[in-house]
Coordinates of C-alpha atoms and ligand atoms in Angstrom, one line a residue:
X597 CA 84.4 -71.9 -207.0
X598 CA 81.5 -72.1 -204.5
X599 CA 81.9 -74.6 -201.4
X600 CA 79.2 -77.6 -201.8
X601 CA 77.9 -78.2 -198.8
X602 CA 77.4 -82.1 -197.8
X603 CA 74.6 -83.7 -195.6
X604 CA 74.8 -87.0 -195.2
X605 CA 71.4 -89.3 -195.4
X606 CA 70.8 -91.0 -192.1
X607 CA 68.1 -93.6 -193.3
X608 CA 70.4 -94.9 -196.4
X609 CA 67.8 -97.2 -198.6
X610 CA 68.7 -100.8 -199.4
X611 CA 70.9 -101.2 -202.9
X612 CA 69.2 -102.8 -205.6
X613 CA 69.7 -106.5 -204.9
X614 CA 69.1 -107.5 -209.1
X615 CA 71.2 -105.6 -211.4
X616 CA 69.7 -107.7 -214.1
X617 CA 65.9 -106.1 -213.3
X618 CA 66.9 -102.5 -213.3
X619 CA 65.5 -101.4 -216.2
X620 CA 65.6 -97.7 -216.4
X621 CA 65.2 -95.1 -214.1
X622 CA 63.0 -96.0 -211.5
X623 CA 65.2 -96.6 -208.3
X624 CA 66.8 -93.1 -207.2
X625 CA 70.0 -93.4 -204.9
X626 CA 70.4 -91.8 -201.2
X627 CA 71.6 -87.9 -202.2
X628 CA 70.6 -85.5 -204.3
X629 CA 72.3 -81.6 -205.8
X630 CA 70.5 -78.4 -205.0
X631 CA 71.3 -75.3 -206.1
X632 CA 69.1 -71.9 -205.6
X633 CA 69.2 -69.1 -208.2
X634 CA 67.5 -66.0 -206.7
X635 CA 67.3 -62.8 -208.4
X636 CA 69.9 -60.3 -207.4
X637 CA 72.1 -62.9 -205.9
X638 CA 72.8 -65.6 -208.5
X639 CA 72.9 -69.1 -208.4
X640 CA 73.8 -70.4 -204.7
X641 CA 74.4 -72.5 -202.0
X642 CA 75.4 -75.4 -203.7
X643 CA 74.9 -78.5 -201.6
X644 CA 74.5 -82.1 -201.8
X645 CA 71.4 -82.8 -199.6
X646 CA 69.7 -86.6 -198.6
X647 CA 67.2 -87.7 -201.7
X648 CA 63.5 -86.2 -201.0
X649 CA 60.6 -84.5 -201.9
X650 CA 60.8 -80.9 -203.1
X651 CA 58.4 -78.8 -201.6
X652 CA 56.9 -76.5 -204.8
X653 CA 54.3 -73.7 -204.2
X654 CA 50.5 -75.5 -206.7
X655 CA 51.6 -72.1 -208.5
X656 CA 55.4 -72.6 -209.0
X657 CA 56.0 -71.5 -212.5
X658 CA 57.4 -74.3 -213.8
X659 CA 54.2 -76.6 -213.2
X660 CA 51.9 -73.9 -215.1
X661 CA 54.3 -72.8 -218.5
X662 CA 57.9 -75.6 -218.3
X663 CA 60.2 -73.1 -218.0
X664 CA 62.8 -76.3 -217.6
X665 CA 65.6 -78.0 -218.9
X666 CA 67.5 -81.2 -218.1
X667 CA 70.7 -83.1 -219.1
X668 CA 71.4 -87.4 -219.3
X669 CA 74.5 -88.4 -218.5
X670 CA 76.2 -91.5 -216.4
X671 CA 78.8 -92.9 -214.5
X672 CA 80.1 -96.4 -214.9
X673 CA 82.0 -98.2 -213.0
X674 CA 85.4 -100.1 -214.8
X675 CA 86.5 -103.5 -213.5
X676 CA 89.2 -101.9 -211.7
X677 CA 87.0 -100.0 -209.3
X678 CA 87.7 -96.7 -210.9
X679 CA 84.2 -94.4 -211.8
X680 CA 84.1 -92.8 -215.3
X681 CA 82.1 -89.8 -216.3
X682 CA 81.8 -89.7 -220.0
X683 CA 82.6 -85.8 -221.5
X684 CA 80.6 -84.7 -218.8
X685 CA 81.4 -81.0 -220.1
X686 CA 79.8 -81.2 -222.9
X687 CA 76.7 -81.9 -221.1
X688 CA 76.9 -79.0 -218.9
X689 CA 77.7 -77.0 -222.4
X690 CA 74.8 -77.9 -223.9
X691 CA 72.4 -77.5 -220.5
X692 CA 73.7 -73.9 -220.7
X693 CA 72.4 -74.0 -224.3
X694 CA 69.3 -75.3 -222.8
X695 CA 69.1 -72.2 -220.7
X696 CA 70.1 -69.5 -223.2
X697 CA 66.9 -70.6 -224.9
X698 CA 64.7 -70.4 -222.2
X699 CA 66.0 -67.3 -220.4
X700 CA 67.1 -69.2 -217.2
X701 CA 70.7 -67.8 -216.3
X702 CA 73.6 -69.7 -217.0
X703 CA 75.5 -72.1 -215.1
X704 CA 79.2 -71.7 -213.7
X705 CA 80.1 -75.3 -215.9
X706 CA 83.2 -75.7 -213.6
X707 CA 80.9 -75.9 -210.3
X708 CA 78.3 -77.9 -212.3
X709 CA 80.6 -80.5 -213.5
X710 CA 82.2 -80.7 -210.0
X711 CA 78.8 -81.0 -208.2
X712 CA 78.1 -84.2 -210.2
X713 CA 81.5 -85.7 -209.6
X714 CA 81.0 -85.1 -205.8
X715 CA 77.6 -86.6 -206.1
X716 CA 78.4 -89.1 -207.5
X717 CA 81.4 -90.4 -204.8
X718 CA 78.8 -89.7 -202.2
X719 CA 76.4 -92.0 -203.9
X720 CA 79.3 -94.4 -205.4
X721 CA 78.2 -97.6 -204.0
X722 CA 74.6 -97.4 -205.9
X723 CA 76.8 -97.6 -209.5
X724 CA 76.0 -101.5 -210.2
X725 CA 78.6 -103.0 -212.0
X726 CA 76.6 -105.6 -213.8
X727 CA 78.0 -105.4 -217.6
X728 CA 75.7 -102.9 -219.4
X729 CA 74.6 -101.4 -216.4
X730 CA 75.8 -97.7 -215.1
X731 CA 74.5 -94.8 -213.1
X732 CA 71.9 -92.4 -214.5
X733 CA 72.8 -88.5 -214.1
X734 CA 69.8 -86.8 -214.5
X735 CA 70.4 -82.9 -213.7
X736 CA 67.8 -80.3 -214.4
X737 CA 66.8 -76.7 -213.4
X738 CA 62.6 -75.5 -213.2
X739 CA 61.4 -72.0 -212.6
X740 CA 60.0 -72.0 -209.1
X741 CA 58.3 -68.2 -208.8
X742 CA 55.1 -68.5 -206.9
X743 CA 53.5 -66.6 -209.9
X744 CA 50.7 -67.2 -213.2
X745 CA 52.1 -64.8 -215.1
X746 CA 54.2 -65.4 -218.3
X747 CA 57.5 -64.0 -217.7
X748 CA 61.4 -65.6 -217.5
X749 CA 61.5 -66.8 -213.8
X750 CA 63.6 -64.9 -211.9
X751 CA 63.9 -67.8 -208.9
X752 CA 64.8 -71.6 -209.9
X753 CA 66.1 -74.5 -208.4
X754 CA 69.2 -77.1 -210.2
X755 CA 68.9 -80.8 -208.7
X756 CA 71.1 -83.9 -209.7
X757 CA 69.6 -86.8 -209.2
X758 CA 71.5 -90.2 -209.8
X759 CA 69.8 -93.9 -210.9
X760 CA 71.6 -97.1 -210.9
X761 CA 70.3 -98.3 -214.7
X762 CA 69.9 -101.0 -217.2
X763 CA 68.9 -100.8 -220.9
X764 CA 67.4 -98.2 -222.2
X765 CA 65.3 -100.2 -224.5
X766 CA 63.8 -103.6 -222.9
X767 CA 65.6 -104.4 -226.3
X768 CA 69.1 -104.0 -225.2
X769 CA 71.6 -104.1 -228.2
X770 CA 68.8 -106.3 -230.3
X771 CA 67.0 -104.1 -233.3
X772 CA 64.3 -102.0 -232.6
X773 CA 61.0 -101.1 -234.2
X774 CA 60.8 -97.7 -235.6
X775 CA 58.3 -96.2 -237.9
X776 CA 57.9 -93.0 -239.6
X777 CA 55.4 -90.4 -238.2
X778 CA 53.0 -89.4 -240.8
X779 CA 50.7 -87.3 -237.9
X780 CA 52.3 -85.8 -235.3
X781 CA 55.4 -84.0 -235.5
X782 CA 58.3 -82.9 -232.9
X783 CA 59.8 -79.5 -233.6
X784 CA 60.2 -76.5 -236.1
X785 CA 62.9 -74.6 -237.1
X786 CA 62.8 -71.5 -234.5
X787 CA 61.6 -73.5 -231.9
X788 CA 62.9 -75.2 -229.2
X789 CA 63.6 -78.6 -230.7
X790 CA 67.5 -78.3 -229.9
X791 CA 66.5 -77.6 -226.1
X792 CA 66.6 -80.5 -223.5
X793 CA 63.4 -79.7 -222.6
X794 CA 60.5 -81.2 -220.8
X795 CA 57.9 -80.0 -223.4
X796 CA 59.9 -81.9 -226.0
X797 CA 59.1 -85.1 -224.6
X798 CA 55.7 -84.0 -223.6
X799 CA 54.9 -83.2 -227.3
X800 CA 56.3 -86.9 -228.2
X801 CA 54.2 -88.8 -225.8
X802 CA 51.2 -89.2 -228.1
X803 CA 53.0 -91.2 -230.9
X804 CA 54.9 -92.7 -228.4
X805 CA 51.7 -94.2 -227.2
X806 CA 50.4 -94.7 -230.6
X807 CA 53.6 -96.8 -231.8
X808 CA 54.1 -98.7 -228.7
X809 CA 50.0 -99.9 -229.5
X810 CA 51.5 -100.9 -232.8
X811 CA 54.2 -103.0 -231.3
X812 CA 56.7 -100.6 -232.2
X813 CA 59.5 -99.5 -230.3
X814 CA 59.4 -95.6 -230.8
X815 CA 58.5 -93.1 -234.1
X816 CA 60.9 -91.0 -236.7
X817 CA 60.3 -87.6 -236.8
X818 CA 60.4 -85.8 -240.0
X819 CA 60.8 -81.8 -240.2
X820 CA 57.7 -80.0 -239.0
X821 CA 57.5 -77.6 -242.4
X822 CA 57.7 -80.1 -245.0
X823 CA 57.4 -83.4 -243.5
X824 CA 60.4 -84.6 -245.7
X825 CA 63.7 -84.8 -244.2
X826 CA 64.1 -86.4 -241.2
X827 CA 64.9 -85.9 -237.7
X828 CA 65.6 -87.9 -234.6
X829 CA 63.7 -90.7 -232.7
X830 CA 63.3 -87.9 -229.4
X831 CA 65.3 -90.6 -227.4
X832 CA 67.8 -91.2 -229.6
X833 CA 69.8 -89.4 -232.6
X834 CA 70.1 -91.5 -235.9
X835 CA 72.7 -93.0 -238.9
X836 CA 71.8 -95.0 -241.6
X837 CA 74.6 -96.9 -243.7
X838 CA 73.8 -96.1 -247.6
X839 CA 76.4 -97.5 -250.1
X840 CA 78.6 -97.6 -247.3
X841 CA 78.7 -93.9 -246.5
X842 CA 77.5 -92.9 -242.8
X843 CA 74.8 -90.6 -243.2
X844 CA 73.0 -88.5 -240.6
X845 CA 70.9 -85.5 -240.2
X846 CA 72.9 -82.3 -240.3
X847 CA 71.7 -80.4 -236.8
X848 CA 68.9 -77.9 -238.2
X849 CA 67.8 -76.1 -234.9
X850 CA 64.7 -78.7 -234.4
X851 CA 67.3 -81.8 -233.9
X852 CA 68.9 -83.0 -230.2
X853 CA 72.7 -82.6 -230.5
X854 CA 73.3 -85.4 -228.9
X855 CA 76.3 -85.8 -227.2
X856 CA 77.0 -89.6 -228.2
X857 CA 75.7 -88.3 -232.0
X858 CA 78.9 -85.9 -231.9
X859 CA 81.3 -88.8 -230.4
X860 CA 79.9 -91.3 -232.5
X861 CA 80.8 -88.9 -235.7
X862 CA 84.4 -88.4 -234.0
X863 CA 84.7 -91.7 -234.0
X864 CA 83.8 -92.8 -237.8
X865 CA 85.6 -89.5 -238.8
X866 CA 89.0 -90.7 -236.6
X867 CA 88.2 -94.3 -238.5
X868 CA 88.8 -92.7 -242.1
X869 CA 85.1 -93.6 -242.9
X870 CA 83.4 -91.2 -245.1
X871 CA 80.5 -89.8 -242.9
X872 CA 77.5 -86.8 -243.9
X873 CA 76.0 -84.8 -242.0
X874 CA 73.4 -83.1 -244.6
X875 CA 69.2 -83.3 -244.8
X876 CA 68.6 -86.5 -245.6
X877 CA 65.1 -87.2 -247.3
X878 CA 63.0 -90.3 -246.1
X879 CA 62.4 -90.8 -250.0
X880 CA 65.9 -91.2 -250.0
X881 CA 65.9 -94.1 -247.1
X882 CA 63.3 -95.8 -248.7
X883 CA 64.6 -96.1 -252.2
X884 CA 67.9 -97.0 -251.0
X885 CA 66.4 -100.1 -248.5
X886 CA 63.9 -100.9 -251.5
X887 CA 67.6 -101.2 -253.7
X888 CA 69.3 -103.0 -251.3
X889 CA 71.9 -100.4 -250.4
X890 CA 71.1 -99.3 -247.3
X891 CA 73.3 -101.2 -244.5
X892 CA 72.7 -100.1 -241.5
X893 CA 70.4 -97.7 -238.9
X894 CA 70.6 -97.2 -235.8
X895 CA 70.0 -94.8 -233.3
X896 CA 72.4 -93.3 -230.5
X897 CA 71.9 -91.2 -227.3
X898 CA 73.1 -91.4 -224.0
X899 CA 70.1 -93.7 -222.3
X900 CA 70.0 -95.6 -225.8
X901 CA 73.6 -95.9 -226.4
X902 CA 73.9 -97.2 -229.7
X903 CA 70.3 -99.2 -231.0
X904 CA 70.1 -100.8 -234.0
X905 CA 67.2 -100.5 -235.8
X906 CA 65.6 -103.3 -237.1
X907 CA 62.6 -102.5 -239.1
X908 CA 61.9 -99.1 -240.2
X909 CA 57.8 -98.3 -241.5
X910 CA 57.7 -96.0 -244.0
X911 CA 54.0 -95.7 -244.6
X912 CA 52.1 -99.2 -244.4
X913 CA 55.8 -100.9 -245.5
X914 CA 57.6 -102.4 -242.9
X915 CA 61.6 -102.3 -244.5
X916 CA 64.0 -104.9 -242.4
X917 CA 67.4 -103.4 -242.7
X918 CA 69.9 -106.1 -242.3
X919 CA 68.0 -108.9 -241.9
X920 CA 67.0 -107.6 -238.3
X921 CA 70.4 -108.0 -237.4
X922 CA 73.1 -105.4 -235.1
X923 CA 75.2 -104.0 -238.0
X924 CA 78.8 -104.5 -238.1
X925 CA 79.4 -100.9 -237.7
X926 CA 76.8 -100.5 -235.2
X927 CA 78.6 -103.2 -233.5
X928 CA 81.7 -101.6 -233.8
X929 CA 80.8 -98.1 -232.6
X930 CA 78.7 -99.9 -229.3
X931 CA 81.8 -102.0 -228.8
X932 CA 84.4 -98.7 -228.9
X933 CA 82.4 -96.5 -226.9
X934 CA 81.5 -98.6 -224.4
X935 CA 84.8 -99.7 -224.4
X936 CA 86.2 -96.0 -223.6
X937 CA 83.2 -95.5 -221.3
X938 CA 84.1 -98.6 -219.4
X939 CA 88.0 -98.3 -219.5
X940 CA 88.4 -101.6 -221.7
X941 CA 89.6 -99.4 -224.3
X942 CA 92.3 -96.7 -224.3
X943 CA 90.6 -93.4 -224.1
X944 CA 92.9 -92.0 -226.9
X945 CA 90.5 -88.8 -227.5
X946 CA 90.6 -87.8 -223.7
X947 CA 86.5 -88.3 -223.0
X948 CA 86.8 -89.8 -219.4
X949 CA 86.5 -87.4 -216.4
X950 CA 87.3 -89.8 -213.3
X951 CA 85.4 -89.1 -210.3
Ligands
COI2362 C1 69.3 -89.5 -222.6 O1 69.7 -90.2 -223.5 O2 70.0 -89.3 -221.6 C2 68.0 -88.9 -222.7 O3 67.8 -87.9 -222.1 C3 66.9 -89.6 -223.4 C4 65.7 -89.9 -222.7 C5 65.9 -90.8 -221.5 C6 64.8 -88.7 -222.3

């Protein structure tokens, strides 16, 4: 494996004095990854560097066509002082999916997994312990060719960056508002909607903005082709709860996989619970609500955790799915994987990487 370099900071910031008023993602810690992939010579010189401005060319590739990808992931800090990653591999896995897709060369996933866990000791006193609280991972890769033309980049730079965060949602574990977008939509089949990838999120922004104006928390995306079956949330996978089966979208190439999606299924599979994954038709969500026999939704990602969602607007009707309530099972599956996360709970299925 390559030898990460460390340079220490020699102005370290002051520590968040509030855990309670983190929120999410706006305070970055002292250090930073870097890694260089140059053409002909491969990803290199690792190092872990003091946080900063990166100095871009105006006609750095990335800026003009998002030849990017990122990952979210954290570290959380147990009562016993120990630091958690949670299945940090399957991260890197699935940012080297990222990649395949948009022709930025693959990562060595043994060197990317050990760069974050050496981050994050360097940076180890920035994990607030506050309950509910963790460290933000946020690593991603851009294309940094000084160059207009279309073309895989052949020069790109990996960072880490770490922030000590809160809630996703100002929410927290109460229900959010969702409703379904009738407009806009995320991804198609073929595209890059399995790709954590900035232009995802850029493409989302518009309902985002549109639903937040409506007082709602965030928007369901159905399938691009026949704006039918649905999708995800963009921050967040989702379940719904109908005649007591766990049902969620079956990954189609336009869908997240999420990483807490797949343990969350792991988890209701290990608890004999009968769980889908198939297309699931909003018709279907709304007949079952309007017959009483849908339970549960909630959402689940990394940031998000696990969200229950509250009211769900399918057109102009607002359903409330159990009484605006958490869901026992929504409950249940925040309660077991924080619990692993956290080391409250025995981490039977071997998901904690210590750092
Ligand atoms: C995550 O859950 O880590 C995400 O990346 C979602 C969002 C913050 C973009």
């Amino acid at each position: 494996m390559q030898e990460i370099k460390i340079e220490l900071t020699k102005a370290p910031k002051s520590k968040p004095a509030d855990e309670s008023a983190l929120g999410f993602g706006k305070i970055f810690t002292d250090h930073m990854f870097v890694m260089n992939y140059d053409d002909g010579e491969g990803w290199h010189d690792p190092r872990i560097v003091p946080y900063g401005p990166i100095s871009l060319e105006p006609s750095a590739m990335c800026l003009h066509y998002g030849q990017e990808v990122f990952e979210g992931m954290k570290a959380y800090r147990t009562a016993n002082g120990d630091i958690n990653l949670f299945r940090p591999e399957k991260n890197i896995a699935r940012l080297n999916s990222s990649n395949e897709r948009l022709c930025i060369p693959q990562l060595d996933e043994e060197l990317a997994v050990e760069a974050i866990r050496r981050l994050v000791e360097v940076d180890k006193d920035w994990i607030p312990t506050l309950e509910g609280t963790s460290l933000y991972i946020r690593p991603f890769i851009f294309a940094i060719d000084p160059e207009v033309g279309v073309h895989p980049a052949k020069h790109l730079l990996y960072v880490v960056i770490l922030s000590p965060v809160g809630a996703y949602y100002p929410e927290g574990l109460n229900p959010v508002k969702i409703y379904v977008e009738q407009n806009y939509v995320r991804a198609v089949k073929g595209g890059i909607g399995y790709v954590k990838t900035a232009g995802n999120y850029a493409a989302s922004l518009k309902a985002q903005e549109e639903a937040a104006a409506q007082n709602y928390t965030q928007v369901l995306w159905l399938d691009g082709v026949e704006r039918k079956y649905i999708e995800e949330v963009g921050t967040m996978n989702v379940f719904f709860v109908v005649d007591g089966e766990v049902l969620t979208p079956s990954l189609e190439g336009s869908t997240l996989p999420g990483i807490t999606r797949m343990s969350c299924l792991e988890l209701l599979r290990s608890w004999d619970l009968k769980v889908t994954e198939r297309k699931i038709s909003v018709e279907e969500i709304e007949k079952a609500a309007l017959e009483g026999r849908l339970s549960e939704a909630f959402g689940s990602g990394t940031a998000a955790v696990i969200s229950p969602i509250g009211i769900l607007k399918i057109k102009d009707e607002p359903l409330v799915i159990n009484n605006n309530q958490i869901g026992q099972l929504s409950q249940r599956l925040y309660d077991t994987l924080t619990g692993i996360q956290y080391s409250k709970l025995e981490d039977k299925l071997g998901w904690i990487v210590k750092v």
